[in-house]
Short mmCIF file of C-alpha atoms and ligand atoms in Angstrom, two decimals:
data_model
loop_
_atom_site.label_atom_id
_atom_site.label_comp_id
_atom_site.label_asym_id
_atom_site.label_seq_id
_atom_site.Cartn_x
_atom_site.Cartn_y
_atom_site.Cartn_z
CA UNK A 1 82.71 3.28 31.08
CA UNK A 2 79.26 3.44 29.48
CA UNK A 3 77.73 6.85 28.79
CA UNK A 4 74.57 6.05 30.75
CA UNK A 5 76.49 6.53 33.99
CA UNK A 6 76.92 10.21 33.18
CA UNK A 7 73.20 10.82 32.80
CA UNK A 8 71.37 12.78 35.44
CA UNK A 9 68.38 10.99 36.95
CA UNK A 10 66.04 13.36 35.08
CA UNK A 11 67.71 12.54 31.77
CA UNK A 12 67.75 8.81 32.50
CA UNK A 13 64.08 8.85 33.51
CA UNK A 14 63.18 10.66 30.30
CA UNK A 15 65.09 8.17 28.13
CA UNK A 16 63.56 5.22 29.97
CA UNK A 17 60.06 6.63 29.50
CA UNK A 18 60.81 7.22 25.80
CA UNK A 19 62.03 3.59 25.63
CA UNK A 20 65.40 4.78 24.32
CA UNK A 21 67.16 3.27 27.33
CA UNK A 22 65.94 0.36 29.40
CA UNK A 23 65.97 0.40 33.16
CA UNK A 24 67.67 -3.01 33.10
CA UNK A 25 70.45 -1.62 30.87
CA UNK A 26 71.05 1.34 33.20
CA UNK A 27 70.84 -0.85 36.30
CA UNK A 28 73.38 -3.28 34.84
CA UNK A 29 75.71 -0.38 34.06
CA UNK A 30 75.51 0.80 37.69
CA UNK A 31 76.09 -2.71 39.06
CA UNK A 32 79.07 -3.12 36.73
CA UNK A 33 80.45 0.25 37.84
CA UNK A 34 80.06 -0.86 41.45
CA UNK A 35 82.05 -4.02 40.72
CA UNK A 36 84.86 -1.89 39.26
CA UNK A 37 85.16 0.76 41.95
CA UNK A 38 83.82 -0.70 45.19
CA UNK A 39 87.13 -2.32 46.13
CA UNK A 40 88.53 1.20 46.45
CA UNK A 41 85.55 3.33 47.44
CA UNK A 42 83.44 1.02 49.66
CA UNK A 43 80.31 3.13 49.39
CA UNK A 44 77.99 0.14 49.82
CA UNK A 45 77.65 -2.37 52.63
CA UNK A 46 75.17 -4.47 50.67
CA UNK A 47 74.45 -4.70 46.96
CA UNK A 48 70.92 -5.88 46.16
CA UNK A 49 71.53 -6.89 42.55
CA UNK A 50 68.74 -9.46 42.29
CA UNK A 51 66.20 -7.05 43.73
CA UNK A 52 67.46 -4.23 41.47
CA UNK A 53 67.31 -6.27 38.29
CA UNK A 54 63.84 -7.60 39.04
CA UNK A 55 62.53 -4.10 39.88
CA UNK A 56 64.12 -2.76 36.68
CA UNK A 57 62.63 -5.53 34.54
CA UNK A 58 59.22 -4.83 36.07
CA UNK A 59 59.47 -1.12 35.19
CA UNK A 60 60.54 -1.94 31.63
CA UNK A 61 57.58 -4.31 31.33
CA UNK A 62 55.15 -1.66 32.60
CA UNK A 63 56.64 0.98 30.30
CA UNK A 64 56.29 -1.41 27.35
CA UNK A 65 52.64 -1.90 28.33
CA UNK A 66 52.18 1.84 27.92
CA UNK A 67 51.84 2.75 31.61
CA UNK A 68 52.62 6.35 32.44
CA UNK A 69 54.95 6.20 35.44
CA UNK A 70 56.63 9.14 37.19
CA UNK A 71 59.77 10.98 36.01
CA UNK A 72 62.13 8.79 38.06
CA UNK A 73 60.62 5.41 37.19
CA UNK A 74 63.33 2.91 36.36
CA UNK A 75 66.14 5.08 37.78
CA UNK A 76 68.52 3.32 40.21
CA UNK A 77 69.05 4.66 43.72
CA UNK A 78 71.39 3.96 46.64
CA UNK A 79 69.80 3.78 50.09
CA UNK A 80 71.49 4.68 53.36
CA UNK A 81 71.50 1.59 55.56
CA UNK A 82 69.39 3.26 58.22
CA UNK A 83 66.03 2.97 56.43
CA UNK A 84 63.98 -0.12 57.19
CA UNK A 85 63.66 -2.07 53.96
CA UNK A 86 61.47 -5.15 54.06
CA UNK A 87 63.42 -8.33 53.50
CA UNK A 88 66.78 -6.52 53.17
CA UNK A 89 69.19 -6.39 56.13
CA UNK A 90 69.19 -2.89 57.66
CA UNK A 91 72.19 -2.60 59.94
CA UNK A 92 72.93 1.08 60.61
CA UNK A 93 76.48 -0.21 60.14
CA UNK A 94 76.37 -1.53 63.69
CA UNK A 95 77.22 -5.02 64.93
CA UNK A 96 74.11 -4.85 67.08
CA UNK A 97 71.87 -4.84 63.98
CA UNK A 98 74.18 -6.88 61.75
CA UNK A 99 71.59 -9.58 61.15
CA UNK A 100 68.45 -7.47 61.43
CA UNK A 101 66.02 -7.91 58.54
CA UNK A 102 63.05 -5.55 58.95
CA UNK A 103 59.58 -7.00 58.45
CA UNK A 104 58.33 -3.66 57.07
CA UNK A 105 59.26 -0.76 54.80
CA UNK A 106 59.95 2.78 55.95
CA UNK A 107 57.44 5.23 54.46
CA UNK A 108 60.12 6.68 52.18
CA UNK A 109 61.00 3.19 50.94
CA UNK A 110 57.35 2.63 50.11
CA UNK A 111 57.18 5.95 48.30
CA UNK A 112 60.30 5.12 46.29
CA UNK A 113 58.82 1.77 45.30
CA UNK A 114 55.59 3.50 44.31
CA UNK A 115 57.57 5.90 42.10
CA UNK A 116 59.34 2.99 40.40
CA UNK A 117 62.89 3.55 41.64
CA UNK A 118 65.34 0.67 41.49
CA UNK A 119 67.21 -0.28 44.69
CA UNK A 120 70.92 -0.85 44.06
CA UNK A 121 71.84 -1.50 47.66
CA UNK A 122 72.47 -0.09 51.13
CA UNK A 123 75.18 2.50 51.66
CA UNK A 124 77.87 2.73 54.30
CA UNK A 125 77.52 5.20 57.16
CA UNK A 126 78.83 6.01 60.60
CA UNK A 127 77.31 3.59 63.11
CA UNK A 128 73.78 4.82 63.94
CA UNK A 129 74.64 7.99 61.97
CA UNK A 130 77.00 9.17 64.71
CA UNK A 131 80.01 10.66 62.99
CA UNK A 132 81.31 12.89 60.22
CA UNK A 133 83.60 10.61 58.24
CA UNK A 134 82.09 7.06 57.98
CA UNK A 135 85.09 5.92 60.02
CA UNK A 136 82.64 4.87 62.75
CA UNK A 137 81.07 2.22 60.51
CA UNK A 138 81.43 -1.27 61.97
CA UNK A 139 82.17 -2.48 58.44
CA UNK A 140 85.14 -0.26 57.54
CA UNK A 141 85.25 3.28 56.18
CA UNK A 142 84.24 4.69 52.80
CA UNK A 143 86.92 6.50 50.78
CA UNK A 144 86.42 9.83 49.05
CA UNK A 145 86.41 9.23 45.27
CA UNK A 146 88.24 12.53 44.73
CA UNK A 147 91.15 11.33 46.85
CA UNK A 148 91.03 7.87 48.34
CA UNK A 149 93.20 8.90 51.27
CA UNK A 150 90.47 11.30 52.42
CA UNK A 151 87.12 10.80 54.11
CA UNK A 152 83.88 11.24 52.16
CA UNK A 153 82.28 12.93 55.17
CA UNK A 154 79.52 11.39 57.22
CA UNK A 155 77.38 10.02 58.33
CA UNK A 156 75.85 9.55 54.84
CA UNK A 157 79.36 9.18 53.36
CA UNK A 158 78.49 6.02 51.43
CA UNK A 159 75.58 7.72 49.67
CA UNK A 160 77.69 10.76 48.73
CA UNK A 161 80.64 8.66 47.54
CA UNK A 162 78.36 6.40 45.45
CA UNK A 163 77.14 9.50 43.60
CA UNK A 164 80.61 10.96 43.10
CA UNK A 165 82.03 7.65 41.87
CA UNK A 166 79.16 7.41 39.35
CA UNK A 167 77.86 4.21 40.93
CA UNK A 168 74.34 5.60 41.29
CA UNK A 169 72.54 8.68 39.94
CA UNK A 170 70.46 9.15 43.11
CA UNK A 171 70.83 8.41 46.81
CA UNK A 172 69.03 8.83 50.10
CA UNK A 173 70.74 10.30 53.14
CA UNK A 174 69.70 11.34 56.61
CA UNK A 175 70.76 14.47 58.46
CA UNK A 176 70.70 14.98 62.23
CA UNK A 177 73.51 17.53 62.46
CA UNK A 178 74.80 17.69 58.89
CA UNK A 179 74.97 14.10 57.67
CA UNK A 180 73.53 14.84 54.22
CA UNK A 181 75.17 18.22 53.63
CA UNK A 182 78.69 17.63 54.92
CA UNK A 183 79.30 14.47 52.84
CA UNK A 184 77.66 16.15 49.83
CA UNK A 185 80.18 19.00 50.22
CA UNK A 186 83.14 16.64 50.65
CA UNK A 187 82.18 14.55 47.60
CA UNK A 188 81.15 17.40 45.28
CA UNK A 189 77.50 16.38 45.03
CA UNK A 190 74.16 17.95 45.96
CA UNK A 191 72.23 17.06 49.12
CA UNK A 192 69.19 18.61 50.76
CA UNK A 193 68.07 18.36 54.35
CA UNK A 194 64.36 19.19 54.24
CA UNK A 195 62.42 21.05 56.92
CA UNK A 196 61.92 18.93 60.04
CA UNK A 197 58.61 17.14 59.45
CA UNK A 198 58.57 17.52 55.64
CA UNK A 199 59.57 13.88 55.10
CA UNK A 200 58.20 11.04 57.20
CA UNK A 201 60.62 9.43 59.66
CA UNK A 202 58.51 6.28 59.96
CA UNK A 203 60.89 3.35 59.53
CA UNK A 204 64.01 5.49 59.92
CA UNK A 205 66.13 4.01 62.71
CA UNK A 206 66.07 6.79 65.28
CA UNK A 207 69.20 8.63 66.41
CA UNK A 208 68.01 12.00 67.79
CA UNK A 209 64.31 12.21 67.04
CA UNK A 210 63.90 15.99 67.32
CA UNK A 211 66.66 16.52 64.73
CA UNK A 212 66.65 13.54 62.33
CA UNK A 213 65.42 14.16 58.81
CA UNK A 214 65.61 12.11 55.59
CA UNK A 215 66.54 13.84 52.35
CA UNK A 216 67.55 13.52 48.69
CA UNK A 217 71.12 13.37 47.38
CA UNK A 218 72.03 13.61 43.70
CA UNK A 219 74.52 15.09 41.28
CA UNK A 220 72.48 18.17 40.51
CA UNK A 221 69.69 20.33 41.85
CA UNK A 222 66.97 19.21 39.47
CA UNK A 223 67.48 15.59 40.47
CA UNK A 224 67.31 16.58 44.15
CA UNK A 225 64.03 18.41 43.47
CA UNK A 226 62.54 15.41 41.67
CA UNK A 227 63.59 13.05 44.44
CA UNK A 228 62.26 15.37 47.17
CA UNK A 229 58.95 15.34 45.32
CA UNK A 230 58.81 11.57 45.83
CA UNK A 231 59.83 11.71 49.50
CA UNK A 232 57.88 14.69 50.83
CA UNK A 233 54.38 14.70 52.27
CA UNK A 234 52.31 14.05 55.35
CA UNK A 235 52.35 10.60 56.91
CA UNK A 236 49.91 9.62 59.65
CA UNK A 237 52.49 7.07 60.84
CA UNK A 238 54.87 9.86 61.94
CA UNK A 239 53.32 12.18 64.51
CA UNK A 240 55.87 14.92 63.73
CA UNK A 241 55.16 14.84 60.01
CA UNK A 242 53.70 18.14 58.78
CA UNK A 243 50.28 18.17 57.08
CA UNK A 244 51.08 20.83 54.48
CA UNK A 245 50.65 20.68 50.72
CA UNK A 246 53.78 19.72 48.76
CA UNK A 247 54.52 22.19 45.95
CA UNK A 248 55.79 21.12 42.53
CA UNK A 249 59.51 21.63 43.18
CA UNK A 250 60.76 21.14 39.63
CA UNK A 251 58.23 23.65 38.25
CA UNK A 252 59.85 26.66 39.97
CA UNK A 253 63.51 25.80 39.39
CA UNK A 254 63.96 28.12 36.46
CA UNK A 255 62.20 31.09 38.01
CA UNK A 256 64.33 34.20 38.45
CA UNK A 257 66.16 34.89 41.70
CA UNK A 258 66.39 38.64 41.26
CA UNK A 259 63.72 39.32 43.84
CA UNK A 260 65.57 37.35 46.53
CA UNK A 261 67.16 38.86 49.60
CA UNK A 262 70.17 36.77 50.55
CA UNK A 263 71.91 37.05 53.91
CA UNK A 264 75.48 35.98 54.63
CA UNK A 265 75.64 35.06 58.35
CA UNK A 266 78.90 36.40 59.77
CA UNK A 267 79.26 33.85 62.55
CA UNK A 268 79.36 30.89 60.15
CA UNK A 269 82.87 31.91 59.15
CA UNK A 270 84.43 31.77 62.59
CA UNK A 271 83.91 29.50 65.58
CA UNK A 272 85.51 30.51 68.87
CA UNK A 273 88.45 32.23 67.25
CA UNK A 274 89.14 29.72 64.52
CA UNK A 275 88.21 30.72 61.03
CA UNK A 276 86.99 28.47 58.21
CA UNK A 277 89.74 27.73 55.70
CA UNK A 278 90.56 30.42 53.13
CA UNK A 279 89.45 28.25 50.21
CA UNK A 280 86.05 27.65 51.78
CA UNK A 281 85.54 31.31 52.68
CA UNK A 282 86.57 32.45 49.20
CA UNK A 283 84.16 30.02 47.54
CA UNK A 284 81.22 31.16 49.69
CA UNK A 285 81.99 34.86 49.18
CA UNK A 286 82.30 34.24 45.44
CA UNK A 287 78.92 32.47 45.52
CA UNK A 288 77.35 35.51 47.19
CA UNK A 289 78.70 37.61 44.31
CA UNK A 290 77.17 35.15 41.83
CA UNK A 291 73.79 35.78 43.47
CA UNK A 292 74.37 39.52 43.26
CA UNK A 293 75.23 39.10 39.60
CA UNK A 294 71.88 37.34 39.15
CA UNK A 295 70.15 40.37 40.63
CA UNK A 296 69.61 39.19 44.22
CA UNK A 297 70.31 41.54 47.11
CA UNK A 298 73.07 40.31 49.44
CA UNK A 299 74.13 41.58 52.84
CA UNK A 300 75.70 40.41 56.08
CA UNK A 301 73.45 39.15 58.83
CA UNK A 302 74.16 38.00 62.38
CA UNK A 303 73.21 34.75 64.13
CA UNK A 304 75.03 35.38 67.43
CA UNK A 305 74.08 32.15 69.21
CA UNK A 306 75.87 30.05 66.61
CA UNK A 307 78.80 29.95 69.02
CA UNK A 308 76.81 27.51 71.17
CA UNK A 309 75.80 24.99 68.52
CA UNK A 310 78.45 22.39 69.31
CA UNK A 311 77.85 22.12 73.08
CA UNK A 312 74.08 22.33 72.65
CA UNK A 313 73.99 19.66 69.96
CA UNK A 314 76.31 17.38 71.92
CA UNK A 315 73.90 17.47 74.85
CA UNK A 316 70.61 17.20 72.97
CA UNK A 317 71.61 14.62 70.35
CA UNK A 318 73.31 12.17 72.77
CA UNK A 319 70.46 12.60 75.29
CA UNK A 320 67.90 11.59 72.67
CA UNK A 321 70.23 8.86 71.40
CA UNK A 322 70.70 7.35 74.86
CA UNK A 323 66.94 7.02 75.13
CA UNK A 324 66.40 5.77 71.55
CA UNK A 325 69.20 3.22 71.76
CA UNK A 326 67.89 1.70 75.00
CA UNK A 327 65.81 -0.61 72.79
CA UNK A 328 68.89 -2.60 71.72
CA UNK A 329 68.93 -5.01 74.61
CA UNK A 330 69.29 -8.41 72.95
CA UNK A 331 65.71 -9.37 73.71
CA UNK A 332 63.36 -8.54 70.83
CA UNK A 333 65.76 -8.21 67.89
CA UNK A 334 69.34 -7.56 66.90
CA UNK A 335 72.48 -9.02 68.39
CA UNK A 336 72.26 -11.06 71.61
CA UNK A 337 75.38 -12.12 73.45
CA UNK A 338 76.16 -15.77 72.73
CA UNK A 339 77.70 -16.07 76.19
CA UNK A 340 75.13 -17.35 78.64
CA UNK A 341 74.08 -14.48 80.91
CA UNK A 342 73.24 -15.16 84.55
CA UNK A 343 70.41 -12.63 84.62
CA UNK A 344 68.70 -10.03 82.48
CA UNK A 345 71.02 -7.18 83.50
CA UNK A 346 74.03 -9.22 82.48
CA UNK A 347 72.28 -10.04 79.18
CA UNK A 348 71.81 -6.31 78.48
CA UNK A 349 75.34 -5.43 79.51
CA UNK A 350 77.10 -8.14 77.52
CA UNK A 351 74.92 -7.61 74.44
CA UNK A 352 75.50 -3.85 74.40
CA UNK A 353 79.20 -4.19 75.20
CA UNK A 354 79.61 -6.52 72.21
CA UNK A 355 77.18 -4.82 69.84
CA UNK A 356 77.99 -1.09 70.03
CA UNK A 357 81.16 0.59 68.76
CA UNK A 358 83.17 3.11 70.81
CA UNK A 359 81.54 6.32 69.49
CA UNK A 360 78.04 4.99 70.10
CA UNK A 361 79.02 4.03 73.64
CA UNK A 362 80.47 7.51 74.17
CA UNK A 363 77.19 9.11 73.00
CA UNK A 364 75.09 6.84 75.25
CA UNK A 365 77.24 7.75 78.25
CA UNK A 366 77.16 11.48 77.45
CA UNK A 367 73.41 11.39 76.99
CA UNK A 368 72.63 9.27 80.02
CA UNK A 369 74.74 11.59 82.16
CA UNK A 370 73.01 14.69 80.78
CA UNK A 371 69.60 13.22 81.56
CA UNK A 372 70.44 11.90 85.04
CA UNK A 373 68.50 13.07 88.06
CA UNK A 374 70.07 16.27 89.32
CA UNK A 375 71.79 17.06 86.03
CA UNK A 376 68.74 17.37 83.78
CA UNK A 377 68.20 21.08 84.52
CA UNK A 378 71.86 21.94 84.25
CA UNK A 379 72.37 20.21 80.89
CA UNK A 380 69.35 19.10 78.87
CA UNK A 381 67.01 21.87 79.96
CA UNK A 382 69.69 24.52 79.51
CA UNK A 383 70.61 23.17 76.09
CA UNK A 384 66.95 23.23 75.04
CA UNK A 385 66.71 26.88 76.09
CA UNK A 386 69.80 27.81 74.09
CA UNK A 387 68.35 25.86 71.15
CA UNK A 388 65.39 28.25 71.27
CA UNK A 389 67.80 31.21 71.13
CA UNK A 390 69.47 29.69 68.05
CA UNK A 391 66.08 29.21 66.41
CA UNK A 392 65.17 32.85 67.18
CA UNK A 393 68.38 34.07 65.53
CA UNK A 394 67.11 32.51 62.33
CA UNK A 395 63.57 33.81 62.76
CA UNK A 396 65.05 37.29 63.05
CA UNK A 397 67.37 36.82 60.07
CA UNK A 398 64.42 35.63 57.98
CA UNK A 399 62.34 38.71 58.85
CA UNK A 400 64.17 40.51 56.06
CA UNK A 401 65.88 37.74 54.11
CA UNK A 402 64.60 34.86 52.00
CA UNK A 403 67.73 32.75 52.21
CA UNK A 404 71.06 32.52 53.96
CA UNK A 405 74.25 31.38 52.22
CA UNK A 406 77.08 29.96 54.30
CA UNK A 407 79.88 27.41 54.33
CA UNK A 408 78.94 23.74 54.78
CA UNK A 409 82.24 22.67 56.30
CA UNK A 410 85.05 24.61 57.94
CA UNK A 411 87.66 22.83 55.79
CA UNK A 412 88.32 20.70 52.75
CA UNK A 413 87.83 16.92 53.15
CA UNK A 414 90.26 15.69 55.81
CA UNK A 415 92.39 12.57 55.73
CA UNK A 416 91.28 9.20 57.01
CA UNK A 417 92.55 8.89 60.57
CA UNK A 418 93.16 12.62 60.93
CA UNK A 419 90.44 13.23 63.53
CA UNK A 420 89.72 9.75 64.89
CA UNK A 421 91.75 10.27 68.07
CA UNK A 422 90.14 13.58 68.91
CA UNK A 423 86.33 13.43 69.14
CA UNK A 424 86.04 17.17 69.75
CA UNK A 425 87.85 17.97 66.48
CA UNK A 426 85.51 15.55 64.71
CA UNK A 427 82.48 17.21 66.35
CA UNK A 428 83.65 20.69 65.33
CA UNK A 429 83.61 19.63 61.68
CA UNK A 430 79.79 20.00 61.90
CA UNK A 431 79.86 23.55 63.20
CA UNK A 432 78.30 25.01 60.04
CA UNK A 433 75.54 22.42 59.58
CA UNK A 434 74.06 21.80 63.04
CA UNK A 435 72.20 25.10 63.34
CA UNK A 436 69.74 24.18 60.55
CA UNK A 437 68.83 21.03 62.48
CA UNK A 438 68.45 22.97 65.72
CA UNK A 439 66.00 25.31 64.01
CA UNK A 440 64.38 22.63 61.81
CA UNK A 441 65.17 24.56 58.62
CA UNK A 442 65.66 23.27 55.07
CA UNK A 443 69.26 23.52 53.87
CA UNK A 444 71.11 22.32 50.80
CA UNK A 445 74.75 21.75 49.97
CA UNK A 446 75.82 22.28 46.37
CA UNK A 447 79.24 22.26 44.73
CA UNK A 448 80.74 25.76 44.80
CA UNK A 449 84.33 25.30 43.77
CA UNK A 450 87.44 23.18 44.02
CA UNK A 451 90.79 23.59 45.72
CA UNK A 452 93.69 21.15 45.35
CA UNK A 453 91.36 18.98 43.25
CA UNK A 454 88.93 18.64 46.17
CA UNK A 455 85.34 19.87 46.19
CA UNK A 456 83.96 22.73 48.28
CA UNK A 457 80.28 23.01 49.22
CA UNK A 458 77.96 26.00 49.50
CA UNK A 459 75.11 25.88 51.99
CA UNK A 460 71.80 27.60 51.26
CA UNK A 461 69.40 27.72 54.23
CA UNK A 462 65.73 28.58 53.82
CA UNK A 463 62.60 29.36 55.81
CA UNK A 464 60.56 26.48 57.24
CA UNK A 465 58.81 24.52 54.45
CA UNK A 466 60.38 26.74 51.81
CA UNK A 467 62.42 24.06 50.06
CA UNK A 468 61.14 25.50 46.77
CA UNK A 469 63.07 28.75 47.20
CA UNK A 470 66.19 26.91 48.40
CA UNK A 471 66.06 24.70 45.30
CA UNK A 472 65.35 27.64 42.98
CA UNK A 473 68.37 29.56 44.28
CA UNK A 474 70.55 26.45 44.21
CA UNK A 475 69.50 25.79 40.62
CA UNK A 476 70.23 29.38 39.58
CA UNK A 477 73.67 29.17 41.17
CA UNK A 478 74.36 25.80 39.60
CA UNK A 479 73.43 27.07 36.13
CA UNK A 480 75.56 30.20 36.56
CA UNK A 481 78.59 28.61 38.19
CA UNK A 482 78.59 25.14 36.64
CA UNK A 483 80.65 23.37 39.30
CA UNK A 484 78.31 20.40 39.46
CA UNK A 485 79.40 18.95 36.13
CA UNK A 486 82.77 17.89 37.49
CA UNK A 487 83.43 14.38 38.65
CA UNK A 488 86.48 12.32 39.43
CA UNK A 489 85.77 10.46 36.22
CA UNK A 490 88.66 8.09 36.25
CA UNK A 491 88.32 7.47 39.93
CA UNK A 492 89.37 5.58 41.72
CA UNK A 493 93.04 5.15 41.11
CA UNK A 494 95.13 3.75 43.93
CA UNK A 495 96.85 7.08 44.35
CA UNK A 496 93.66 9.02 44.43
CA UNK A 497 92.43 11.12 41.61
CA UNK A 498 93.26 14.79 41.54
CA UNK A 499 92.38 15.50 37.93
CA UNK A 500 88.99 17.07 37.56
CA UNK A 501 87.37 16.15 34.29
CA UNK A 502 84.44 17.92 32.74
CA UNK A 503 81.49 15.66 32.16
CA UNK A 504 80.55 14.82 28.66
CA UNK A 505 76.83 14.82 28.76
CA UNK A 506 74.32 13.23 26.52
CA UNK A 507 70.83 14.53 25.91
CA UNK A 508 69.32 17.83 26.82
CA UNK A 509 69.69 19.42 30.22
N1 LIG B 1 78.27 14.40 62.67
C1 LIG B 1 77.16 14.64 63.55
C2 LIG B 1 77.17 13.61 64.66
O1 LIG B 1 78.10 12.91 64.76
C3 LIG B 1 75.88 14.63 62.78
C4 LIG B 1 75.51 13.27 62.32
C5 LIG B 1 74.21 13.25 61.57
O2 LIG B 1 73.74 14.26 61.04
N2 LIG B 1 73.58 12.10 61.60
O3 LIG B 1 76.28 13.49 65.41
#
């Protein structure tokens, strides 16, 4: 395996700018790696090799001409298949969009092009981002590179697995209830869900519009910061995008954390009588001690309404989804039933019956029910009120804390098939991540330990628009604890890889 695959994006970008490594060389190495491991991992649903190689050659040409491009120019990236990409099929891993080729780019895709990133392909995901394991993809699941019998998490499981399997140094995910952070935790990589409104949602296929947010995924914190820098900023095409200045995220990474007040929210460790696994709790408590060791003040804090996150999310998200997904009717775009329909209602019914998978149908039914006349007040309105209480818990906690540290997942990565027959068990796997979406807060997942050769994530939640402090703390932890340098290097073997191998790194960190 070539050494370039072990480079961070920052290192690769530096070498490409110094003309010590060409973007084409690095892109070829990634494409070759994909050919070797994809049969086992299945992180991608589409590889865009021609596009990647032509983008890479263009960057090399511009570098040779002496152009000064950004720090990530020429670096390959994997894109979740939920971002509209002009000329490239964008399916959301749903049969209903199987042949959909968007005529326009999402704002984040445009920004990535502007910054000179190279598009390796589209990553696997749960259909319409509904799920926690990628098992709801219409195109077959992704396997966790640390153990192929286990899920990579979801819905951005393909993006997380591509990073862990060293197929790509950077990836984009989206997070409605944990879909960046939970797969990052399960695959031992780093993923940040920004503040709601920090990154434009224009061109993101909508799931639950009041919760959806696009964010960076990478193998370390610095790379996440550099990628967020590309993604973040106001966009007039998204009415919920925030018009606030974007700080220089990489500039503050090395600042001290000894002034920080860190809260550990008690309720994140137990949901309705069932406690997070011992390994996860130990890793998070140990992380809090690492922050204390770095001079930060740590204490317990309470977010009492956390006990309602699952029922509240599973009313609000499906309600918004049922409305957003009404557009897939077989008329304007996407799948249309090939069976002749007698009338328009039959056309809708047949098209949707054929095009949507079982979990998406379940969400549409849940959401339509919750919004029905007579039930709206009892369900949607009530859930919105409780959402406000959850948000207030955080406002209160942040009156005297800068950050909260918590588990990302209640358990280690589970086995493929383990939760597919029990949707409620699958839903509960997001119990630690949903609250940040409810309150619109930035939150990161970073590697915080290993048990049985499987990664454990640490969640750091910040104040609105304070990604800089989240990243600074995450960077300090990463430098002190050093869990991010582990990868299932020889993955994937048919039996799964349990051996954790320290990365041999080239160049300066
Ligand atoms: N797993 C959650 C769900 O199924 C969250 C998904 C997401 O964040 N997109 O809805």
